[in-house]
């Protein structure tokens, strides 16, 4: 996290400058339009991610086996899916073919 230095969070968010923020700092920033003060940060935030991997295993997509995605989703059976597989499943009601898997996450280009 760019604000508190946390390395483990259930959801990563982005600041207006596209800097990574933990869930707590991101929600605080969204609500108050300023960074979360240090006195509100719990000792869990300052653990520097030293949680053992057995306590917090890295999620993996049940369909394409990727571990890197901007958002984790679930299918109807409750299985964890990456963002791409989850959106494909939501739209087509079948699991995404492995042939569509890419190694690079592409950002959307938004024009104003």
CSV table of C-alpha atoms in Angstrom, one decimal:
chain,number,residue,atom,x,y,z
A,1,UNK,CA,0.0,0.0,0.0
A,2,UNK,CA,1.4,3.4,-1.0
A,3,UNK,CA,-0.1,5.0,2.2
A,4,UNK,CA,0.4,2.5,5.0
A,5,UNK,CA,2.9,0.1,3.5
A,6,UNK,CA,0.7,-3.0,3.9
A,7,UNK,CA,1.5,-5.9,1.6
A,8,UNK,CA,-1.5,-8.1,2.3
A,9,UNK,CA,-5.1,-7.0,1.8
A,10,UNK,CA,-8.3,-8.7,0.7
A,11,UNK,CA,-8.8,-6.1,-2.1
A,12,UNK,CA,-6.3,-3.7,-3.8
A,13,UNK,CA,-7.6,-0.3,-4.8
A,14,UNK,CA,-6.0,2.6,-6.7
A,15,UNK,CA,-5.6,6.2,-5.8
A,16,UNK,CA,-6.3,9.1,-8.2
A,17,UNK,CA,-2.6,8.9,-9.1
A,18,UNK,CA,-2.9,5.2,-9.9
A,19,UNK,CA,-0.9,4.2,-6.8
A,20,UNK,CA,-1.9,0.9,-5.1
A,21,UNK,CA,-3.8,1.3,-1.9
A,22,UNK,CA,-4.9,-1.4,0.6
A,23,UNK,CA,-8.7,-1.9,1.0
A,24,UNK,CA,-8.8,0.2,4.2
A,25,UNK,CA,-6.8,3.1,2.8
A,26,UNK,CA,-8.7,3.0,-0.5
A,27,UNK,CA,-12.1,3.1,1.2
A,28,UNK,CA,-11.0,5.9,3.5
A,29,UNK,CA,-9.6,7.9,0.6
A,30,UNK,CA,-12.8,7.4,-1.4
A,31,UNK,CA,-15.0,8.6,1.5
A,32,UNK,CA,-12.9,11.5,2.9
A,33,UNK,CA,-10.9,12.5,-0.2
A,34,UNK,CA,-7.6,12.3,1.8
A,35,UNK,CA,-5.2,9.6,2.9
A,36,UNK,CA,-6.0,7.5,6.0
A,37,UNK,CA,-4.2,9.0,9.0
A,38,UNK,CA,-1.5,6.9,10.7
A,39,UNK,CA,-3.3,6.8,14.1
A,40,UNK,CA,-6.2,4.9,12.4
A,41,UNK,CA,-4.0,2.2,11.0
A,42,UNK,CA,-4.1,-1.0,13.0
A,43,UNK,CA,-1.1,-3.2,13.9
A,44,UNK,CA,-2.3,-5.7,11.3
A,45,UNK,CA,-1.5,-3.1,8.6
A,46,UNK,CA,2.1,-2.7,9.8
A,47,UNK,CA,2.9,-6.5,9.8
A,48,UNK,CA,4.8,-5.9,6.4
A,49,UNK,CA,3.1,-9.0,5.0
A,50,UNK,CA,4.9,-11.4,7.2
A,51,UNK,CA,1.9,-13.7,7.4
A,52,UNK,CA,2.9,-17.3,6.6
A,53,UNK,CA,1.8,-18.6,3.2
A,54,UNK,CA,-0.2,-21.4,4.9
A,55,UNK,CA,-2.4,-18.9,6.7
A,56,UNK,CA,-3.0,-16.8,3.6
A,57,UNK,CA,-2.5,-18.9,0.4
A,58,UNK,CA,-2.4,-17.1,-2.9
A,59,UNK,CA,-5.7,-17.5,-4.8
A,60,UNK,CA,-5.6,-19.4,-8.1
A,61,UNK,CA,-8.3,-19.4,-10.8
A,62,UNK,CA,-10.1,-22.7,-10.8
A,63,UNK,CA,-10.4,-22.6,-14.6
A,64,UNK,CA,-7.2,-21.2,-16.1
A,65,UNK,CA,-4.9,-21.5,-13.0
A,66,UNK,CA,-3.7,-17.9,-13.1
A,67,UNK,CA,-2.7,-16.2,-9.9
A,68,UNK,CA,-2.6,-12.6,-11.2
A,69,UNK,CA,-5.9,-10.7,-11.8
A,70,UNK,CA,-7.3,-7.3,-10.8
A,71,UNK,CA,-10.4,-8.9,-9.3
A,72,UNK,CA,-11.4,-12.4,-8.1
A,73,UNK,CA,-14.9,-13.7,-8.9
A,74,UNK,CA,-16.9,-16.9,-8.1
A,75,UNK,CA,-19.0,-19.1,-10.4
A,76,UNK,CA,-22.4,-20.5,-9.4
A,77,UNK,CA,-20.7,-23.4,-7.6
A,78,UNK,CA,-18.6,-21.0,-5.5
A,79,UNK,CA,-15.3,-21.8,-7.2
A,80,UNK,CA,-12.8,-19.0,-7.4
A,81,UNK,CA,-12.3,-17.5,-10.9
A,82,UNK,CA,-10.0,-14.8,-12.2
A,83,UNK,CA,-11.7,-11.6,-13.6
A,84,UNK,CA,-11.6,-12.8,-17.2
A,85,UNK,CA,-12.9,-16.3,-16.5
A,86,UNK,CA,-15.6,-14.9,-14.2
A,87,UNK,CA,-16.9,-12.4,-16.7
A,88,UNK,CA,-16.9,-15.0,-19.5
A,89,UNK,CA,-18.8,-17.4,-17.3
A,90,UNK,CA,-21.3,-14.7,-16.3
A,91,UNK,CA,-21.9,-13.8,-20.0
A,92,UNK,CA,-21.9,-17.3,-21.6
A,93,UNK,CA,-22.8,-19.6,-18.7
A,94,UNK,CA,-19.9,-21.9,-19.6
A,95,UNK,CA,-16.3,-21.8,-18.5
A,96,UNK,CA,-13.8,-19.8,-20.5
A,97,UNK,CA,-11.7,-21.9,-23.0
A,98,UNK,CA,-8.0,-22.1,-22.1
A,99,UNK,CA,-7.2,-21.0,-25.6
A,100,UNK,CA,-8.4,-17.5,-24.8
A,101,UNK,CA,-5.9,-17.2,-21.9
A,102,UNK,CA,-3.4,-14.3,-22.1
A,103,UNK,CA,-0.3,-13.8,-20.1
A,104,UNK,CA,-0.7,-10.0,-20.0
A,105,UNK,CA,-3.5,-8.0,-18.4
A,106,UNK,CA,-4.6,-5.3,-20.7
A,107,UNK,CA,-5.9,-2.0,-19.4
A,108,UNK,CA,-9.0,-0.4,-20.9
A,109,UNK,CA,-8.4,2.7,-23.0
A,110,UNK,CA,-11.0,5.3,-22.0
A,111,UNK,CA,-11.4,8.4,-24.1
A,112,UNK,CA,-13.0,11.6,-22.8
